[in-house]
Coordinates of C-alpha atoms in Angstrom, one line a residue:
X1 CA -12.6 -13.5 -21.5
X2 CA -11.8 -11.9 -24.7
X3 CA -12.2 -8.3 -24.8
X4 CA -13.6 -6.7 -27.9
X5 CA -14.0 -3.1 -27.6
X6 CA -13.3 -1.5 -30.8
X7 CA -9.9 0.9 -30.5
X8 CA -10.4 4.5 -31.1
X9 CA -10.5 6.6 -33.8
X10 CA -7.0 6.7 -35.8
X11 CA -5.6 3.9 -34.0
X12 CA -3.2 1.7 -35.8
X13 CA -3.5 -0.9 -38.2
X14 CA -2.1 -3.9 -39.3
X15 CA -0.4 -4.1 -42.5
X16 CA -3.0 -5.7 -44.0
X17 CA -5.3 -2.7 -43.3
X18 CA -7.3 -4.1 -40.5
X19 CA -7.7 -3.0 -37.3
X20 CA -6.2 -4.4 -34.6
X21 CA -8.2 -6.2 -31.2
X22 CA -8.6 -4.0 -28.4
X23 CA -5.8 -6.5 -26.4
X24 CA -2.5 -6.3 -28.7
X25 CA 0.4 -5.0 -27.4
X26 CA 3.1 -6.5 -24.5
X27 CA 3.9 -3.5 -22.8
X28 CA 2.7 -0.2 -20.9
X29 CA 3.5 3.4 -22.0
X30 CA 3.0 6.2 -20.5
X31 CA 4.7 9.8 -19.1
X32 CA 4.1 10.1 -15.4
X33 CA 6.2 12.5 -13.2
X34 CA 7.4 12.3 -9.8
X35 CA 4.3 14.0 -8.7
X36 CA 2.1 11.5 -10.3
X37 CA 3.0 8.4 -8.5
X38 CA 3.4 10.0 -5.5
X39 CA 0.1 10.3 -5.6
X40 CA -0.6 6.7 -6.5
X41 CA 1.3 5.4 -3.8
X42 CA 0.1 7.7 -1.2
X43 CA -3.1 6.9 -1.7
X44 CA -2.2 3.9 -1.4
X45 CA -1.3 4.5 2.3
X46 CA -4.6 6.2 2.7
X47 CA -3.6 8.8 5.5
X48 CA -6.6 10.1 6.2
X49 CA -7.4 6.3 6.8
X50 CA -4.3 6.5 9.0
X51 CA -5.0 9.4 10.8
X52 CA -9.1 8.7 11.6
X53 CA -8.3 4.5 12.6
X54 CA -5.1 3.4 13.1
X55 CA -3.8 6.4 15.8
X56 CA -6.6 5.9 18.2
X57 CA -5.9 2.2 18.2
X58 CA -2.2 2.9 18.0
X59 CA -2.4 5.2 21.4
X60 CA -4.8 2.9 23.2
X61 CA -3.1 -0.8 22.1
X62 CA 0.6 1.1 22.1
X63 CA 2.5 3.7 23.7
X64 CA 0.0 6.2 24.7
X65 CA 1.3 10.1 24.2
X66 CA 4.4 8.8 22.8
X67 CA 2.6 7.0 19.7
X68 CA 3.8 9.4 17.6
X69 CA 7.6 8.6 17.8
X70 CA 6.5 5.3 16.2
X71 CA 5.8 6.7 12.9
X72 CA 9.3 8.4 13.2
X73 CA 10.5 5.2 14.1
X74 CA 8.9 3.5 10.8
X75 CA 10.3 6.3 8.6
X76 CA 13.6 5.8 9.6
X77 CA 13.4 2.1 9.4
X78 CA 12.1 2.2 5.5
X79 CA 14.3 5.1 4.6
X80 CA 17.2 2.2 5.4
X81 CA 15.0 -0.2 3.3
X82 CA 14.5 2.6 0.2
X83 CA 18.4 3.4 0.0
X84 CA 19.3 -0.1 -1.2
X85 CA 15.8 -0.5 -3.2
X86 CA 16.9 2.4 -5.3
X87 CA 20.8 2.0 -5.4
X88 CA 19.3 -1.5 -7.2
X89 CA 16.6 0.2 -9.2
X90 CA 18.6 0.8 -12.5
X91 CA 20.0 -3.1 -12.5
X92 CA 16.5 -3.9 -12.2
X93 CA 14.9 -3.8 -16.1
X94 CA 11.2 -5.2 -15.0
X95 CA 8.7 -3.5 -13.5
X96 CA 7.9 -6.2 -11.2
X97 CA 8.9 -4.3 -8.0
X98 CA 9.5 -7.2 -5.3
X99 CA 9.9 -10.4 -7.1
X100 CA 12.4 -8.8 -9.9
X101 CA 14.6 -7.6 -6.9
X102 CA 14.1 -10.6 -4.8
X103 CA 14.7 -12.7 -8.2
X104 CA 18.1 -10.4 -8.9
X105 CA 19.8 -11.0 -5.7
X106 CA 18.3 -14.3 -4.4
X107 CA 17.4 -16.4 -7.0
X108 CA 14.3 -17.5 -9.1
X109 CA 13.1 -19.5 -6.4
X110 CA 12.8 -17.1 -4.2
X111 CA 11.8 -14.4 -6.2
X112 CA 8.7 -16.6 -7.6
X113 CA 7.5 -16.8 -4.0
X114 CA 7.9 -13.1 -3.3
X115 CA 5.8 -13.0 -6.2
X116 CA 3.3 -15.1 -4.9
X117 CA 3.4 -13.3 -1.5
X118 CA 3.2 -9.9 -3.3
X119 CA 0.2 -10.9 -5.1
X120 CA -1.5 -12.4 -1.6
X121 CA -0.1 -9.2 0.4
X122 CA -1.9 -6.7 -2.1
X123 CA -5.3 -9.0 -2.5
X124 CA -5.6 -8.9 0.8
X125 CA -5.1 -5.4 1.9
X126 CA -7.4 -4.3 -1.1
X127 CA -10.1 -6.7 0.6
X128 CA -9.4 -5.1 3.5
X129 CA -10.1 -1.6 2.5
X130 CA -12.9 -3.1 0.1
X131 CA -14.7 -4.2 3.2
X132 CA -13.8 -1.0 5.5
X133 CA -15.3 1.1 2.4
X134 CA -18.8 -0.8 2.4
X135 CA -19.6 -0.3 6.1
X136 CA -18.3 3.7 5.8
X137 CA -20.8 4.2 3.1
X138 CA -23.3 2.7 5.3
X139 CA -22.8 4.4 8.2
X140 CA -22.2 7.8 6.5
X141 CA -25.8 7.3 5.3
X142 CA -27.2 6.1 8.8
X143 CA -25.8 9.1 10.0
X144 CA -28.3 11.3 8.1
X145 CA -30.7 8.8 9.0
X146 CA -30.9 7.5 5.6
X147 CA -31.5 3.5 5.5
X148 CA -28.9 2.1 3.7
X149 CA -28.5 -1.4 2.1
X150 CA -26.1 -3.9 3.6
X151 CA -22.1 -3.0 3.5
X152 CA -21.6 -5.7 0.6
X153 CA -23.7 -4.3 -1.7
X154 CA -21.3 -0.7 -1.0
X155 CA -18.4 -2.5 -1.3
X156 CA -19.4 -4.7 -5.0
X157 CA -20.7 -1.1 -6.3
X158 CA -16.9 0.5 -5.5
X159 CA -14.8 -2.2 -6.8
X160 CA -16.9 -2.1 -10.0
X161 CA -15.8 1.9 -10.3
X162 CA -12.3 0.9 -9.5
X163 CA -12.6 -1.4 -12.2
X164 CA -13.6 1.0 -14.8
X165 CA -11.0 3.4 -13.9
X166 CA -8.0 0.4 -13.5
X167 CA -9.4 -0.6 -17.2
X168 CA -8.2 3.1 -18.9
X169 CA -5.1 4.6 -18.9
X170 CA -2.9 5.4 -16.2
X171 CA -2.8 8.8 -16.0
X172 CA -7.2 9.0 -15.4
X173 CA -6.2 7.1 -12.5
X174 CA -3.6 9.4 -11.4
X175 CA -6.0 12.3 -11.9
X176 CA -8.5 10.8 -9.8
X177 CA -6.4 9.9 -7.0
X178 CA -4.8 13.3 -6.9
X179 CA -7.7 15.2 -7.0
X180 CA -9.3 12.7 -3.9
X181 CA -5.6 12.6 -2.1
X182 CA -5.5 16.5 -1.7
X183 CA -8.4 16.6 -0.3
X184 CA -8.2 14.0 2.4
X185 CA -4.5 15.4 3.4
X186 CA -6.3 18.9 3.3
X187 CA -8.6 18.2 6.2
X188 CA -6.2 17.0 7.9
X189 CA -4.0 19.4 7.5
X190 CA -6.5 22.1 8.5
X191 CA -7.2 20.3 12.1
X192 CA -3.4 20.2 12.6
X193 CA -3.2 23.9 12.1
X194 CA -6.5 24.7 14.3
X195 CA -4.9 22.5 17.2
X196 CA -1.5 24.0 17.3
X197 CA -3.0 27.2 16.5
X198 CA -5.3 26.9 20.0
X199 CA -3.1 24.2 21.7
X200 CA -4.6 21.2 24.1
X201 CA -6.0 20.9 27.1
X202 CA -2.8 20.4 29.0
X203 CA -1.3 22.8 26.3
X204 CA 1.4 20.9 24.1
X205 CA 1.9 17.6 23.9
X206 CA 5.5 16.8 25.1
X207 CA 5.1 12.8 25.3
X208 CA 7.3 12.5 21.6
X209 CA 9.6 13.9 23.4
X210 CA 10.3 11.9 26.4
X211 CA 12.1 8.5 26.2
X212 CA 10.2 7.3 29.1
X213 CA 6.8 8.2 27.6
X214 CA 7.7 6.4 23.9
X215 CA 8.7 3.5 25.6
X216 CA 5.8 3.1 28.1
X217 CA 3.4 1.2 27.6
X218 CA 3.6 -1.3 24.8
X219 CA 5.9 0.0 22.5
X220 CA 6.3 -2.9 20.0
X221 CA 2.4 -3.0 19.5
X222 CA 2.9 0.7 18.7
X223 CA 5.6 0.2 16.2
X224 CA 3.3 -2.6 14.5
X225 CA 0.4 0.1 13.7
X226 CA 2.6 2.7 13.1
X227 CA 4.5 0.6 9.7
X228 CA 1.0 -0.6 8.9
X229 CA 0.3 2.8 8.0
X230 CA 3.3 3.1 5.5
X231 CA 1.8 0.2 3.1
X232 CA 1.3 1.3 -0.7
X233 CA 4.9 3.6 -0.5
X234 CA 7.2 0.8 -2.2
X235 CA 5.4 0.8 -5.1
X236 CA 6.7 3.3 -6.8
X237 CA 8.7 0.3 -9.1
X238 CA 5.4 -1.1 -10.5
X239 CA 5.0 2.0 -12.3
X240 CA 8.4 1.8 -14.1
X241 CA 7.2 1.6 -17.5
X242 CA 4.8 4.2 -17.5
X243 CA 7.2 6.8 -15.9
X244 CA 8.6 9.2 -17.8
X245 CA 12.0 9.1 -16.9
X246 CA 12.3 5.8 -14.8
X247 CA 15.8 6.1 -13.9
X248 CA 15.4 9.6 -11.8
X249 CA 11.6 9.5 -11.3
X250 CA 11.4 6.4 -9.6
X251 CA 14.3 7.1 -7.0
X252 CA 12.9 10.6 -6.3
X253 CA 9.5 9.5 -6.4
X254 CA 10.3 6.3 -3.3
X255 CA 12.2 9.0 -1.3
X256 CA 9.5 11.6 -1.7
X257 CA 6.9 9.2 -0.4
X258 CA 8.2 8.2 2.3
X259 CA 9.2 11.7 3.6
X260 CA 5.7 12.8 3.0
X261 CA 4.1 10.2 4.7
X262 CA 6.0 10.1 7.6
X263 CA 5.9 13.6 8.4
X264 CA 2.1 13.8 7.3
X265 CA 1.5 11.2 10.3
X266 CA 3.9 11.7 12.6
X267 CA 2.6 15.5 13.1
X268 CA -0.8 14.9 12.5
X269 CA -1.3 12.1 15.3
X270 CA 1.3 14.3 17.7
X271 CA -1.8 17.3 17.1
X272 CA -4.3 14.6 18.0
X273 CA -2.7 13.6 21.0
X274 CA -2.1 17.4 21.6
X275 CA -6.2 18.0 21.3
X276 CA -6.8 15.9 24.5
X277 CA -3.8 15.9 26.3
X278 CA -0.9 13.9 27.2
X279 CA -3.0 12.4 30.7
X280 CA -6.2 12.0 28.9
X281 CA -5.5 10.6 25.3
X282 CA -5.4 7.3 26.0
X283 CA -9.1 7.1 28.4
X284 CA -10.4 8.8 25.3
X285 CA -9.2 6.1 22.4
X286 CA -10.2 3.6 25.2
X287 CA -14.3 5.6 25.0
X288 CA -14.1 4.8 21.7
X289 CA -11.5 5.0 19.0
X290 CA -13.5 5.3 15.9
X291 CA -15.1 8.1 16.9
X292 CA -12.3 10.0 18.9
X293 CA -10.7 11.6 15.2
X294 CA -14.1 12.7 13.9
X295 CA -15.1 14.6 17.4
X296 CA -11.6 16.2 17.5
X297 CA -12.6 17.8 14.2
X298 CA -16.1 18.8 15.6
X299 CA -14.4 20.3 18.5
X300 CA -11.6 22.3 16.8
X301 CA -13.6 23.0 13.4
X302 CA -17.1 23.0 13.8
X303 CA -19.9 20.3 13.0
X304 CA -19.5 21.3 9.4
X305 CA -15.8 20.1 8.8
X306 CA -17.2 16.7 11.0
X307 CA -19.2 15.6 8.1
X308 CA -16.9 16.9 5.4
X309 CA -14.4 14.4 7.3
X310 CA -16.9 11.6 7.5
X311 CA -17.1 12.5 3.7
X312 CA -13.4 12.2 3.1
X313 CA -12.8 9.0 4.9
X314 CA -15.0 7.2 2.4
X315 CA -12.7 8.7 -0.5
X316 CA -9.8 8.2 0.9
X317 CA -10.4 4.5 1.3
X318 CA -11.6 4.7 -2.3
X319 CA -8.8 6.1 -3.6
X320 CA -6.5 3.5 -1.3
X321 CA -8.3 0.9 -2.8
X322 CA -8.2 2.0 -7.0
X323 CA -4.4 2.3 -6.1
X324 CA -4.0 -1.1 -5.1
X325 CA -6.0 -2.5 -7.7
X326 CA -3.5 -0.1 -10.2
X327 CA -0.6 -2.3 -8.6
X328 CA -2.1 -5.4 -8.4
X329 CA -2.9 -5.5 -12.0
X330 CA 0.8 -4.6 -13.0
X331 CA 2.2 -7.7 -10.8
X332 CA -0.1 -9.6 -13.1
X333 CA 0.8 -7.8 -16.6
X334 CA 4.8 -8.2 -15.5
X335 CA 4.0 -11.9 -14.4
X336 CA 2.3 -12.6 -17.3
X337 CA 4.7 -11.3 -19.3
X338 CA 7.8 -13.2 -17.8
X339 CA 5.6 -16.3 -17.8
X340 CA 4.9 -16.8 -14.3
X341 CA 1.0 -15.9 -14.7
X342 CA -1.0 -16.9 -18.0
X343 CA 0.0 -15.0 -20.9
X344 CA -3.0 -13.5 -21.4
X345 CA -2.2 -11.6 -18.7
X346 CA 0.3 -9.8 -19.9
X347 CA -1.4 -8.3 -22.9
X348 CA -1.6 -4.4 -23.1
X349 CA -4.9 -2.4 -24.4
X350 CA -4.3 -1.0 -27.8
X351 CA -6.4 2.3 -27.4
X352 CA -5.7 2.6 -23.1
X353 CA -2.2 1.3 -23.0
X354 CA -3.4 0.0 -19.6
X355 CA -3.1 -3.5 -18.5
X356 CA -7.0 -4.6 -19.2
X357 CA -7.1 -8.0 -18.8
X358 CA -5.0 -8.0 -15.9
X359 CA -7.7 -5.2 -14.1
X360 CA -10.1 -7.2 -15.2
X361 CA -9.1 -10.1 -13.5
X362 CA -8.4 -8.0 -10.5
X363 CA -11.7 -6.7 -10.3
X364 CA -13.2 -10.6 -10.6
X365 CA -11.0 -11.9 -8.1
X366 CA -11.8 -8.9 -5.7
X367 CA -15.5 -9.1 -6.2
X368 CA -15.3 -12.3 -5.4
X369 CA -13.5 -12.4 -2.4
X370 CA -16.0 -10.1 -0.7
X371 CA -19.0 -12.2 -1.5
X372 CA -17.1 -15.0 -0.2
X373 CA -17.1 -12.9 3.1
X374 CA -20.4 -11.7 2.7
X375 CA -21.9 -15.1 2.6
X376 CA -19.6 -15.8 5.2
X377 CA -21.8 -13.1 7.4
X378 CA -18.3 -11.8 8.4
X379 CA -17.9 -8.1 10.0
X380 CA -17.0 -5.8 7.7
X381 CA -14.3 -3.9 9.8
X382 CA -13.8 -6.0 12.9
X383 CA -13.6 -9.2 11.2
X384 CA -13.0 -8.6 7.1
X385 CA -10.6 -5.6 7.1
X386 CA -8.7 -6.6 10.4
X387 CA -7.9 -10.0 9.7
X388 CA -6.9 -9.2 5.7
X389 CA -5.0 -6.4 6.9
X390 CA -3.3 -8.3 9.3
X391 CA -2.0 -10.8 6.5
X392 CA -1.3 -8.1 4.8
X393 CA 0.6 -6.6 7.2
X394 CA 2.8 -9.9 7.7
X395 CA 3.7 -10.2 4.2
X396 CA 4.8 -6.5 3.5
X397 CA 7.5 -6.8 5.8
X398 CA 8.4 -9.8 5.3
X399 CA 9.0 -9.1 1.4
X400 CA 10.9 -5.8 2.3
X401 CA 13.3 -8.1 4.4
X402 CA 14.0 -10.4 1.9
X403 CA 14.5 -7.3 -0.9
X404 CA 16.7 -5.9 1.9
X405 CA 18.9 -9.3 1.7
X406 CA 18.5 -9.0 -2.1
X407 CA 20.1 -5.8 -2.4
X408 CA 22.6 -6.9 -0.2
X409 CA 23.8 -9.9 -1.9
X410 CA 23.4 -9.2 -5.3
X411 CA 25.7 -5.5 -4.7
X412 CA 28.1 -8.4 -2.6
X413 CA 28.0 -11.0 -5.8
X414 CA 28.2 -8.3 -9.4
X415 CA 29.7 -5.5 -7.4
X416 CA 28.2 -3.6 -10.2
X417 CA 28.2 -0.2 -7.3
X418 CA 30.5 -0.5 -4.2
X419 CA 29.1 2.8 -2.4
X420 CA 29.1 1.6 1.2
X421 CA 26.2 3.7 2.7
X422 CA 24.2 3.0 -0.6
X423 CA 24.9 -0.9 -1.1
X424 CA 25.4 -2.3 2.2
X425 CA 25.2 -0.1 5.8
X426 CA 21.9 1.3 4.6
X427 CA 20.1 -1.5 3.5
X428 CA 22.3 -3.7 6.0
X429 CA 20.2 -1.4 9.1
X430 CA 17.0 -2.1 7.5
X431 CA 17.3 -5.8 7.5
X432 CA 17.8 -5.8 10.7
X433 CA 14.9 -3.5 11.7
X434 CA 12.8 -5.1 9.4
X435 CA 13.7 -8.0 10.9
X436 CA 13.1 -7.1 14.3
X437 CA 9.7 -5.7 13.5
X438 CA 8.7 -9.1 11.9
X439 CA 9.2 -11.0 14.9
X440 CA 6.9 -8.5 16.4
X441 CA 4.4 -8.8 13.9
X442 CA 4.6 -12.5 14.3
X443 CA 4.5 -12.9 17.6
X444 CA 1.0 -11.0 17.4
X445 CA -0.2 -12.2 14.6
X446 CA -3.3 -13.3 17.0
X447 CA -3.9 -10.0 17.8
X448 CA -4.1 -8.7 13.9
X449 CA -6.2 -11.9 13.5
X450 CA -9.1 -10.4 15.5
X451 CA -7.1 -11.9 19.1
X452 CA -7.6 -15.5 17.2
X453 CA -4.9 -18.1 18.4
X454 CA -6.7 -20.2 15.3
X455 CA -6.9 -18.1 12.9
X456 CA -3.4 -16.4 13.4
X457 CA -2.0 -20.2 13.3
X458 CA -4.0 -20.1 9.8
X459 CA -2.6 -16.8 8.4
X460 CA 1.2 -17.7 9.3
X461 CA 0.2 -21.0 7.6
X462 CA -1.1 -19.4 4.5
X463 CA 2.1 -16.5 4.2
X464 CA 5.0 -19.1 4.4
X465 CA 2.9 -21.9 2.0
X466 CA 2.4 -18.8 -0.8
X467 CA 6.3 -17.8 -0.3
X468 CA 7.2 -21.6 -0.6
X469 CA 5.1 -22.3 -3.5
X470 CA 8.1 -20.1 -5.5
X471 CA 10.4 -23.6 -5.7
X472 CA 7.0 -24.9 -7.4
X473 CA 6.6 -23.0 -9.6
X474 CA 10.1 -22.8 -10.1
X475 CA 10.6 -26.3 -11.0
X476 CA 6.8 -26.5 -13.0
X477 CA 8.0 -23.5 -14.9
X478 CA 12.1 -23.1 -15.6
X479 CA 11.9 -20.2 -18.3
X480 CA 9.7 -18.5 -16.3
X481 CA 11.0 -15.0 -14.7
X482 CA 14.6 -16.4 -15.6
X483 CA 16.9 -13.1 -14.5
X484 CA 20.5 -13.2 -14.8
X485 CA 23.4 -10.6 -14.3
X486 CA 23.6 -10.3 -18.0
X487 CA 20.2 -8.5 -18.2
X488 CA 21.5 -5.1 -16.6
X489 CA 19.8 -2.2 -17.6
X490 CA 21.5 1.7 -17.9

């Protein structure tokens, strides 16, 4: 759809003295810091999300009072992963994050699929929250006793916000999603410092500590939730061109992120489990999970700093969701623009410098995909966000594994950097825990597919079919996303 919004005052104009359409330019500018997109891709991660869902579920599902070692785990496991992504990060020119790595070190075949399982990966996690989001506003409002209308109609009013905000520039985005990201982590931060401040029940919790306690239980399960949490944090590459300096903000940025979030969660669900007590945590996520965050609050806080947190979970799954609609619509500009995607695509806004059509096209596809589910009469957390998040979940890992062997083999092949710990034990170890972790994730795929035999079949269907339709598109399309190890970049 052509978009015709007339550019703003003192734009510039063609030689001929017209103005030019509001779509005319083929790449992003911008000057974001290091604290910018940090808070783009911790939003991303949407902690308070984190902290408020997946910990309960984590502790019940996982290792009990030694849940929290999980997200220490993870951290360590993805720092391994971010050494080699950013020892690679200056070879890599394009801002395509995944596929331009995956492309760089194992081919165009590959790196078209990782393209394709990027794009399927971020839909579907943004569908997840999308869905999660509707049914909060819902029951936010039910809890005042206001009626509400049904979760879809939430969810379609949110993604059309998103869409005005992924249409402008980047940096109204950024402001947004820091100003809705300090405020989530705030809250939490607050309960951690009320709990350690009056202890637990049973005093401190000491189960992080004990290697029988982390590996009771079921351990692996824990692990799964635990990385879950981290999704969002390696996309701090999709932002290249609208970085100020790409070459140190990136690397800082990835490294930052990751320390932030794994700290953020693993002492924030260590304080939960702390609250009730090593011996009772786990009957209490059994009572009920989705409650157990919002009651610790009202125990150690008042009724007051409850609702503010029932306030803040709808926000943070806002600002989780505007921040993968910001990725998303720069895999489509940067596939556009290397001819993978229509070329349309690819086209940058004139006045916004923001990738238009591509959020456009975001925000269709989105909508869509949540009417589908609506019509569907599918549950908007049991069924929409777990089974999307569970694809999602699949398909993150699986593309960090393969830019993991990316890093490794292209560093092996140009031997453009020969740093050990950077270019080969590093990202070396996080193949292999990456890899181990995927067999986990695959061997309960079921149980991320709502305990569905059928529909987990489906989903592991569906994420190798979109990594194998790479050699397609491949062959349809030879010019397309052609990288070579001529095209470094300083």
């Amino acid at each position: 759809m052509a978009i015709s919004d007339p550019p703003a005052t003192g734009a510039p104009t063609s030689s001929t003295g017209s103005k030019p359409s509001a779509v005319t330019t083929r790449s992003l500018t911008g000057s974001l810091g290091v604290g910018a997109i940090i808070f783009m891709v911790v939003a991303a991660a949407a902690p308070l999300t984190v902290i408020a869902g997946a910990v309960p579920i984590g502790v019940l599902v996982g290792n009990g009072a030694g849940y929290p070692a999980s997200f220490v785990v993870s951290a360590v496991i993805l720092l391994f992963f971010a050494v080699g992504f950013v020892a690679m990060t200056p070879h890599v020119p394009q801002a395509g994050a995944f596929y331009s790595y995956i492309s760089r070190g194992l081919g165009r075949p590959l790196g078209l699929g990782g393209a394709m399982l990027a794009l399927l990966t971020y839909v579907t996690i943004q569908g997840a929250v999308l869905g999660y989001v509707g049914q909060a506003i819902a029951d936010l409002l039910g809890r005042y006793g206001l009626t509400s209308p049904p979760w879809w109609v939430w969810t379609l009013a949110v993604e059309a916000g998103i869409g005005v905000l992924g249409y402008r520039h980047i940096d109204l985005s950024s402001k947004v999603l820091g100003l809705l990201l300090v405020a989530e982590v705030a809250i939490v931060v607050v309960l951690d410092v009320a709990v350690v401040g009056q202890g637990g029940p049973e005093g401190y919790s000491t189960g992080v500590f004990s290697l029988s306690t982390v590996t009771s239980g079921s351990p692996a399960l824990g692990l799964m939730f635990a990385i879950a949490g981290f999704i969002g944090f390696e996309a701090t590459a999709v932002f290249r061109d609208e970085a100020r300096e790409p070459e140190r903000t990136i690397p800082r940025a990835t490294y930052l992120a990751l320390a932030i979030i794994g700290v953020f969660y693993a002492v924030s669900s260590w304080a939960i489990v702390t609250a009730w007590g090593d011996g009772a945590v786990v009957e209490r996520a059994a009572a009920d999970p989705g409650s157990m965050v919002v009651e610790t609050t009202e125990v150690y806080l008042g009724t007051l700093a409850a609702d503010v947190l029932n306030v803040l979970l709808v926000t943070s799954l806002f600002a989780c969701a505007l921040s993968f609609h910001n990725v998303l619509s720069r895999y489509y500009f940067n596939l556009g623009n290397t001819g993978v995607l229509p070329d349309r695509l690819g086209s940058a806004h004139a006045t916004h410098a923001s990738p238009a059509t591509a959020s456009l096209t975001q925000t269709v596809i989105s909508a869509a995909l949540m009417v589908v589910c609506a019509l569907a009469g599918l549950d908007p957390v049991l069924e929409v966000f777990t089974w999307l998040s569970g694809i999602a979940t699949v398909g993150i890992v699986a593309l960090m594994l393969l830019t993991c062997a990316a890093v490794l083999v292209f560093f092996r092949r140009t031997r453009v950097d020969t740093r050990p710990w950077q270019t080969l034990i590093a990202p070396g170890l996080g193949f292999l825990g990456l890899a181990a972790v995927l067999v986990v994730l695959v061997q309960n795929l079921p149980l991320l597919m709502g305990e569905s035999t059928t529909l987990g079949v489906g989903a592991g269907v569906l994420l190798l079919a979109t990594l194998a339709a790479g050699a397609v598109i491949a062959r349809a399309r030879p010019h397309a996303a052609a990288l070579t190890d001529t095209d470094l970049s300083s």
